[in-house]
Amino acid sequence: MPTPNHFKPDHVMIASPGPITGNMLDSLKEQKAIRERSLPSLHLWVLVSILGDLIMIVCAEHLAYWLRFQSFIREFGVTSTVELRQYSGHMALGSLTLLLALGWQGLYHRNVLLRNRWIASRIARAVLIWTLGFLSFSLALKLEPSISRVYVALNGACSLLLLLGWRAIFDSILHAPSRIQTLQQRTLFVGWNEDAQRLWRTLSEDRAHAFNLVGWVDASKWRNNDPIPDNIPFVGYVENIHRVIAQHQVDMIIVADLPREQMVELANLCEREMIQFKLAPSVFRIFVSGLSLETIAGTPVLGINRLPLDSTMNVMLKRSLDVVGAIIGLMISIPLVAIFGALVYLESRGPIFYHQRRWGMNGIPFDIIKIRSMKLDAESAGAQWCKEDDPRRLKVGAFMRKYNIDEVPQFWNVLKGEMSLVGPRPERPELIANFKHEIPHYNARHAAKPGMTGWAQIKGLRGDTDLAERIKCDLWYLENWSLMLDLQIMFLTFFKGDNAY
């Protein structure tokens, strides 16, 4: 592997390529011709995906019609015969709007052909939005004949199943060894740092194999003398970037570390050569998926302002789930509170409930409510973390903590709006006073309401465990929040009891 020259000039231009021999020129022309011939095939596969989706949508329309009006389901609510021709207009409108919804989700672009998981999630989102929207639209306009709500629901379910099935077959075709190389994006890294190494590892582990990682180009002459990573292909220096691009048929460049002047030059080069130019935003350490470009006083500014729970609609959905869940939880937990409250009182005479100060959203403190699981003098020596086989616990307290029974009164905190059913667990102010200085991004977890359970808890990160890893889980949750994720975490809480002591 070449060893970088550690001389650091004041300014290094992205130079034009050095002399090229006749054989090299012929080789570069041939490679360019191969690359240009592959572009029409990429667009052809996009057209195939559109046509396949349309066929599946039409099949789903007819299958839903048969299920609703011809199968045994017909017995439920259908009072008259509905001919297929009467629904033909609804089917045509439904097929067109669902195809547009899929396109709106960004499915029909050559750069996402191999991203099967991403495509599956976008298909599910598009079908859900279309099902709700098409039903609302048809009922509002009072189309004739009136649309069957059961038919629309069946249509959505059939569309989802057929589209996912067809896409699985299509994906296996695209991943054939003879075809995948023309579909992969040949990716080159410019400069190297921790962010680049993390991104390289992520892309190399991508199960869709959407990226062909060419290697990295050294730009350290401008910054520092970090050692070259041994396991990453080194393909040249940034001064000869033209030659590297031509030799390796680069489709995308990711800049990890480069001075502004050279970055502008490289961006212009990528524009001329029709290469995607990407920038790893190393300034931002968390919530990177929330980065967006906005204009302030006519100047474009990059910042984090699009986290899922920044949306008013998402906040309202989450709060609705919290209110319904809290009411149901309080009703179900009344017998539990009565039984275990009595057991606590019999073992340790004193208050059944335990009120504890915790930090809430935006660092606003509140009093959390729990069934007392420890002795009355448990904190005579001050606040401390609960440990495995903690002698301060009551006998019944150990059982309650293992199965989270001591937490059920917190449904009242949820109903009051101090907590959520799911979110980062709230911590005690006296135990975490210095965490914001010691643990990176600690206070970012307070951007949402604390939860009765959370992503970190079902990963076993509770009690006296690694706080840094717990914070990473909390931040991942905030960055990837969805209503389905909340439901998944609530379900898994009943089966995950690691480190519950």
PDB file of C-alpha atoms in Angstrom, residues 104 159 194 319 390 461:
ATOM      1  CA  TRP A 104     -44.299  10.000  -4.579  1.00  0.00           C
ATOM      2  CA  SER A 159     -51.974  -4.517  -3.091  1.00  0.00           C
ATOM      3  CA  GLU A 194     -14.008   8.336  12.035  1.00  0.00           C
ATOM      4  CA  ARG A 319     -50.397  11.653  22.609  1.00  0.00           C
ATOM      5  CA  ASP A 390     -29.679  -5.191  46.029  1.00  0.00           C
ATOM      6  CA  LEU A 461     -29.938  -1.335  29.179  1.00  0.00           C
TER       7      LEU A 461
END
